[in-house]
Amino acid sequence: MTTRISAFGRLADGRTVSRIVLGSPPGPVLHLLDLGATAHRLEVTGSDGMRRNVLLGHASPADYLASTDYIGGTIGRYANRIAAGRFAIDGKPVSVGAHDRGNHLHGGPDGFDRRLWEIAEHSHEHVVLELLSPDGDQGFPGNLRARATYSVDAGGVRILLEATTDATTVVNLTSHAYFNLDGEDAGAVDEHLLQVSAEEYLPVDPTGIPLGGCVPVAGTPFDFRQPTHVGPSVRSGHEQVAWARGIDHNFALDAGSAPAAVLESPRSGISLRVLTDQPGLQVYTGNFLDGGRRSSTGRLLRQGDGIALEPQLFPDTPNRPEFGSAVLRRGESYRSSITWLLGRS
Ligand code: BGC
């Protein structure tokens, strides 16, 4: 059987945006867009036998491009923040712009989530999308070739993000899918249970830049070592939560943790296990969804309607050698793997 590819819409310049459908019922069915290598829709069967779309999305290419919520997109070149949009590579200053409260966020105002990726390969179960990001793109040096492979089987979705460069640069790719395991239009995820395999998280300043190093989650609203309802944590009044209007923080994943996170809805009985080889998980509870944009079914997306679990390097790694390195050199390969295992409770 071949992949089903159809037109999702058009960009202002007339180019067609394609939708690629992977998998088949009763297993998970993923709808991807070549615009932003976006995970647009994911249909899953709940314990009540109902099929639900568990991903937030928008209805048209124009809606995706008008939004600053990065819904479902593949984020690059650098997911999360770089302080003041400045860093150095081998002692040479690089400036990548600061469009988010004085910092660089998610690859810039024209990041990978807004580009039309090329469909390089496809089958019924997988698709490979490719993007060439030219030298100087959003301020980043080097011609970067990025590749996003999405595969679907009965167990879930596997995402492989890869990149190579012809000059030294920094790379941190991730998927910015927002989940609501009760269905896209079900309202806030407060009743979802979240478990994160992290003894520590990274406190940030009011603009999202790490204050110092990681601190223990014990005794804070960031303690998700056991399955914990999302609602009380995002309303806790803790200064970190107040500054971010909810949770918008990097969790330092315990070494060898599998899964990195488990999200479960007692209502639908759907569970999601996130596996990754990345050191951090940005947990973002949709704090800035403000009713200004519509879901794919036309309803208003409001605060907390979805939760993003974004495996990646720690924020501001290009300025923080103690967090590791985001540097990719010519001849090296960047690789990040993200798995969403779907199950029923
Ligand atoms: C960031 C948030 C940001 C959001 C945009 C998240 O990954 O951590 O601070 O507002 O993306 O949708």
Coordinates of C-alpha atoms and ligand atoms in Angstrom, one line a residue:
M1 CA 0.0 0.0 0.0
T2 CA 1.2 3.5 -0.6
T3 CA 1.1 6.5 1.6
R4 CA -1.9 8.8 1.3
I5 CA -0.7 12.2 0.3
S6 CA -3.3 15.0 -0.3
A7 CA -3.4 18.8 -0.5
F8 CA -3.9 20.4 2.9
G9 CA -4.0 24.0 1.5
R10 CA -1.9 26.6 -0.2
L11 CA 0.6 29.2 0.9
A12 CA 0.2 32.8 -0.1
D13 CA 2.8 32.3 -2.9
G14 CA 0.7 29.5 -4.4
R15 CA 2.8 26.5 -3.2
T16 CA 0.7 23.5 -2.1
V17 CA 1.0 22.3 1.5
S18 CA 0.6 18.5 1.6
R19 CA -0.8 16.2 4.3
I20 CA 0.7 12.8 4.6
V21 CA -1.3 10.1 6.5
L22 CA 0.7 7.3 8.2
G23 CA -0.6 4.1 9.8
S24 CA -4.1 2.5 9.8
P25 CA -6.9 1.8 12.4
P26 CA -7.2 0.3 14.9
G27 CA -3.6 1.4 15.4
P28 CA -2.5 5.1 15.6
V29 CA -3.0 7.2 12.5
L30 CA -0.7 10.2 12.2
H31 CA -1.4 13.2 9.8
L32 CA 1.8 15.1 9.1
L33 CA 2.2 18.3 7.1
D34 CA 5.2 19.1 5.0
L35 CA 4.7 22.7 6.3
G36 CA 7.0 22.7 9.3
A37 CA 7.2 18.9 9.3
T38 CA 4.2 19.3 11.5
A39 CA 2.4 16.6 13.5
H40 CA -1.1 17.8 12.7
R41 CA -3.4 15.0 14.0
L42 CA -2.9 11.7 15.8
E43 CA -5.9 9.4 16.0
V44 CA -5.9 6.9 18.8
T45 CA -8.4 4.5 20.3
G46 CA -9.3 5.0 24.0
S47 CA -10.3 2.4 26.5
D48 CA -13.9 3.2 25.7
G49 CA -13.3 2.2 22.1
M50 CA -13.7 5.7 20.8
R51 CA -11.2 7.2 18.3
R52 CA -9.8 10.6 19.3
N53 CA -7.4 13.1 17.9
V54 CA -4.9 13.6 20.7
L55 CA -2.9 16.5 19.1
L56 CA -3.7 20.2 18.9
G57 CA -3.6 21.5 15.4
H58 CA -4.9 24.4 13.2
A59 CA -7.2 24.2 10.2
S60 CA -5.2 25.7 7.5
P61 CA -1.7 26.7 6.4
A62 CA -2.6 30.4 7.1
D63 CA -3.7 29.6 10.6
Y64 CA -0.3 27.8 11.3
L65 CA 1.6 30.7 9.9
A66 CA -0.4 33.3 11.9
S67 CA 0.3 31.5 15.1
T68 CA 3.3 31.9 17.4
D69 CA 2.4 28.7 19.4
Y70 CA 4.6 26.4 17.3
I71 CA 1.7 23.9 17.4
G72 CA 2.9 20.4 16.3
G73 CA 6.0 21.8 14.4
T74 CA 9.5 20.4 14.1
I75 CA 11.6 23.1 15.8
G76 CA 15.0 24.2 14.5
R77 CA 17.7 25.2 14.3
Y78 CA 17.7 25.7 18.0
A79 CA 14.7 24.7 20.1
N80 CA 14.1 26.7 23.3
R81 CA 16.0 29.9 24.2
I82 CA 19.4 31.4 23.6
A83 CA 20.0 34.4 26.0
A84 CA 19.8 37.7 24.1
G85 CA 20.2 35.7 20.9
R86 CA 24.0 35.8 21.2
F87 CA 26.7 33.2 21.7
A88 CA 30.2 32.3 20.4
I89 CA 31.4 29.5 18.3
D90 CA 35.2 28.8 18.6
G91 CA 35.5 32.3 20.1
K92 CA 33.7 34.0 17.2
P93 CA 30.5 35.9 18.1
V94 CA 27.2 34.8 16.6
S95 CA 24.0 36.8 16.7
V96 CA 20.7 35.1 15.9
G97 CA 18.1 37.7 16.9
A98 CA 16.0 38.1 20.0
H99 CA 12.3 38.0 19.1
D100 CA 11.0 36.5 22.4
R101 CA 11.2 38.8 25.4
G102 CA 14.8 39.8 24.5
N103 CA 15.9 36.2 23.7
H104 CA 16.1 33.9 20.8
L105 CA 13.3 31.2 20.7
H106 CA 12.8 28.1 18.6
G107 CA 15.1 29.0 15.7
G108 CA 13.9 32.5 15.0
P109 CA 10.8 34.2 13.7
D110 CA 11.1 32.1 10.5
G111 CA 12.1 28.8 12.0
F112 CA 11.9 25.3 10.6
D113 CA 8.3 25.0 11.8
R114 CA 7.3 27.6 9.1
R115 CA 9.2 26.1 6.2
L116 CA 7.9 23.8 3.5
W117 CA 10.0 20.6 3.9
E118 CA 10.6 18.3 0.9
I119 CA 9.0 14.8 1.0
A120 CA 12.1 12.8 0.2
E121 CA 10.7 9.3 0.9
H122 CA 7.4 7.8 1.9
S123 CA 5.5 4.6 2.5
H124 CA 2.3 3.6 4.3
E125 CA 4.1 3.7 7.6
H126 CA 6.9 6.3 7.3
V127 CA 7.9 9.6 5.7
V128 CA 11.2 11.3 5.4
L129 CA 11.1 15.1 5.2
E130 CA 14.1 17.2 4.4
L131 CA 15.0 20.8 4.7
L132 CA 18.0 22.8 3.6
S133 CA 18.7 25.7 5.9
P134 CA 21.2 28.0 4.1
D135 CA 24.3 29.6 5.7
G136 CA 23.1 32.6 7.7
D137 CA 19.5 31.4 8.0
Q138 CA 18.1 33.4 11.0
G139 CA 21.7 34.3 11.8
F140 CA 23.0 30.7 12.2
P141 CA 26.2 29.8 10.3
G142 CA 26.7 26.9 7.9
N143 CA 24.4 25.2 5.3
L144 CA 22.5 22.8 7.5
R145 CA 20.7 19.8 6.0
A146 CA 17.9 18.6 8.3
R147 CA 16.0 15.4 8.1
A148 CA 12.9 14.4 10.0
T149 CA 11.7 10.8 9.8
Y150 CA 8.3 10.0 11.2
S151 CA 7.3 6.3 11.4
V152 CA 4.0 4.8 12.7
D153 CA 3.3 1.3 13.8
A154 CA 0.7 -0.4 16.1
G155 CA 2.7 0.8 19.2
G156 CA 3.1 4.4 18.4
V157 CA 5.2 7.0 16.6
R158 CA 8.9 7.2 16.2
I159 CA 10.6 10.4 15.2
L160 CA 14.2 10.7 14.2
L161 CA 15.6 14.2 13.7
E162 CA 19.0 14.4 12.0
A163 CA 21.3 17.2 10.6
T164 CA 24.6 17.7 9.0
T165 CA 26.4 21.0 8.3
D166 CA 29.2 22.3 6.1
A167 CA 30.5 24.8 8.7
T168 CA 30.4 24.8 12.5
T169 CA 27.0 25.7 13.9
V170 CA 24.7 24.8 16.8
V171 CA 21.7 22.5 16.5
N172 CA 18.9 21.4 18.8
L173 CA 15.8 20.0 17.1
T174 CA 12.6 18.8 18.7
S175 CA 8.9 18.2 18.1
H176 CA 6.5 20.8 19.5
A177 CA 3.4 18.6 19.6
Y178 CA 0.8 19.5 22.2
F179 CA -1.1 16.5 23.5
N180 CA -4.6 16.4 24.9
L181 CA -5.4 12.7 25.5
D182 CA -9.1 13.4 25.9
G183 CA -9.2 14.8 22.4
E184 CA -8.2 18.1 20.8
D185 CA -11.3 20.0 21.8
A186 CA -11.7 18.4 25.3
G187 CA -10.6 21.5 27.2
A188 CA -7.8 21.8 29.9
V189 CA -5.5 18.9 30.6
D190 CA -5.7 19.5 34.4
E191 CA -6.9 16.0 35.1
H192 CA -4.2 14.3 33.1
L193 CA -1.6 12.5 35.2
L194 CA 2.0 13.3 34.3
Q195 CA 5.1 11.4 35.4
V196 CA 8.6 12.7 34.5
S197 CA 11.8 10.7 35.2
A198 CA 13.6 13.7 36.6
E199 CA 15.0 14.3 40.1
E200 CA 15.9 17.9 39.0
Y201 CA 14.6 20.8 37.0
L202 CA 16.0 24.1 35.8
P203 CA 14.7 27.3 37.3
V204 CA 14.5 30.2 34.9
D205 CA 14.2 34.0 35.0
P206 CA 10.9 35.6 34.0
T207 CA 12.1 35.5 30.3
G208 CA 12.8 31.8 30.4
I209 CA 16.6 31.9 30.7
P210 CA 18.2 29.5 33.2
L211 CA 19.0 31.3 36.5
G212 CA 21.8 28.9 37.5
G213 CA 21.9 25.1 37.6
C214 CA 19.4 22.4 38.2
V215 CA 17.7 22.1 41.6
P216 CA 15.8 19.1 43.1
V217 CA 12.1 18.8 42.2
A218 CA 11.4 17.3 45.7
G219 CA 9.0 19.5 47.7
T220 CA 8.1 21.7 44.6
P221 CA 5.2 21.7 42.1
F222 CA 7.8 20.2 39.7
D223 CA 7.8 16.9 41.4
F224 CA 6.4 14.5 38.9
R225 CA 8.4 11.5 39.9
Q226 CA 5.1 9.7 40.6
P227 CA 2.0 10.1 38.4
T228 CA 0.6 13.5 39.4
H229 CA -2.3 15.6 38.3
V230 CA -1.2 18.6 36.2
G231 CA -3.9 21.0 37.5
P232 CA -2.6 21.6 41.1
S233 CA 1.0 22.2 39.9
V234 CA 0.1 24.8 37.3
R235 CA -2.0 26.7 39.9
S236 CA 0.5 26.3 42.7
G237 CA 1.6 29.9 43.2
H238 CA 5.3 28.9 43.3
E239 CA 7.3 31.8 42.0
Q240 CA 8.7 29.7 39.1
V241 CA 5.2 28.7 38.1
A242 CA 3.9 32.3 38.5
W243 CA 6.6 33.7 36.2
A244 CA 5.9 31.2 33.5
R245 CA 2.1 31.2 34.0
G246 CA 2.3 27.4 34.5
I247 CA 5.0 24.9 33.7
D248 CA 7.4 25.9 31.0
H249 CA 10.6 24.3 32.3
N250 CA 13.4 22.0 31.4
F251 CA 13.5 18.7 33.4
A252 CA 17.0 17.1 33.7
L253 CA 16.2 13.6 32.7
D254 CA 17.6 10.9 35.0
A255 CA 20.4 9.1 33.1
G256 CA 19.1 6.0 31.4
S257 CA 15.5 6.9 32.1
A258 CA 13.0 5.0 30.0
P259 CA 10.5 6.4 29.6
A260 CA 11.4 10.0 30.0
A261 CA 7.7 10.9 30.7
V262 CA 4.3 9.2 30.9
L263 CA 1.1 11.2 30.3
E264 CA -2.2 9.5 31.0
S265 CA -5.8 10.5 31.0
P266 CA -8.1 8.6 33.4
R267 CA -11.1 9.8 31.3
S268 CA -10.1 8.4 27.9
G269 CA -7.8 5.7 29.3
I270 CA -5.2 6.7 26.8
S271 CA -1.6 6.8 27.9
L272 CA 1.5 8.2 26.2
R273 CA 5.0 7.2 27.0
V274 CA 7.8 9.5 25.7
L275 CA 11.2 7.9 25.1
T276 CA 14.2 9.9 24.0
D277 CA 18.0 10.0 23.9
Q278 CA 18.1 13.7 24.8
P279 CA 19.2 15.0 28.2
G280 CA 16.3 17.4 28.8
L281 CA 12.6 17.5 28.5
Q282 CA 10.9 20.9 28.2
V283 CA 7.4 20.5 29.8
Y284 CA 5.1 23.3 28.5
T285 CA 1.5 23.4 29.7
G286 CA 0.2 25.7 26.9
N287 CA 0.5 28.8 29.2
F288 CA 0.3 31.3 26.3
L289 CA -2.7 29.8 24.5
D290 CA -5.0 32.7 25.0
G291 CA -8.0 32.0 22.8
G292 CA -6.5 34.0 20.0
R293 CA -6.2 31.0 17.7
R294 CA -8.5 28.2 16.5
S295 CA -8.0 24.5 16.7
S296 CA -8.4 22.3 13.6
T297 CA -12.1 22.0 14.3
G298 CA -12.6 25.8 14.7
R299 CA -12.8 26.0 18.5
L300 CA -10.7 28.5 20.4
L301 CA -7.5 27.2 21.9
R302 CA -7.2 28.4 25.5
Q303 CA -4.6 28.1 28.3
G304 CA -3.8 24.6 29.3
D305 CA -5.7 22.9 26.4
G306 CA -2.7 20.8 25.6
I307 CA 0.7 19.9 27.0
A308 CA 4.0 19.8 25.1
L309 CA 6.7 17.3 26.1
E310 CA 9.7 18.4 24.1
P311 CA 12.9 16.3 24.4
Q312 CA 16.0 18.5 23.7
L313 CA 19.2 19.9 25.0
F314 CA 19.0 22.3 28.0
P315 CA 18.0 25.9 27.2
D316 CA 20.8 28.3 26.4
T317 CA 23.3 25.5 26.0
P318 CA 25.4 27.6 23.5
N319 CA 26.2 29.9 26.4
R320 CA 26.4 27.3 29.2
P321 CA 29.3 24.8 28.7
E322 CA 28.2 23.1 31.9
F323 CA 25.0 21.9 30.1
G324 CA 27.0 20.1 27.4
S325 CA 27.5 21.2 23.8
A326 CA 25.1 22.0 21.0
V327 CA 27.9 22.4 18.5
L328 CA 27.8 20.5 15.2
R329 CA 30.8 20.5 13.0
R330 CA 31.4 19.7 9.3
G331 CA 31.6 15.9 9.0
E332 CA 29.6 15.2 12.2
S333 CA 26.0 14.1 12.4
Y334 CA 23.4 15.4 14.7
R335 CA 20.8 12.9 15.8
S336 CA 17.8 13.0 18.2
S337 CA 15.3 10.3 18.7
I338 CA 11.8 10.7 20.1
T339 CA 9.3 7.9 20.6
W340 CA 5.6 8.2 21.5
L341 CA 4.3 4.9 22.7
L342 CA 0.6 4.8 22.9
G343 CA -1.4 2.6 25.2
R344 CA -4.6 2.1 27.1
S345 CA -5.1 1.9 30.8
Ligands
BGC1 C1 8.4 27.5 25.2 C2 7.5 28.5 25.6 C3 6.9 29.2 24.4 C4 6.2 28.1 23.6 C5 5.6 28.7 22.4 C6 7.7 26.4 24.4 O1 8.5 25.4 24.0 O2 9.2 26.9 26.2 O3 8.1 29.5 26.5 O4 6.0 30.2 24.8 O5 7.1 27.1 23.3 O6 4.6 27.9 22.0

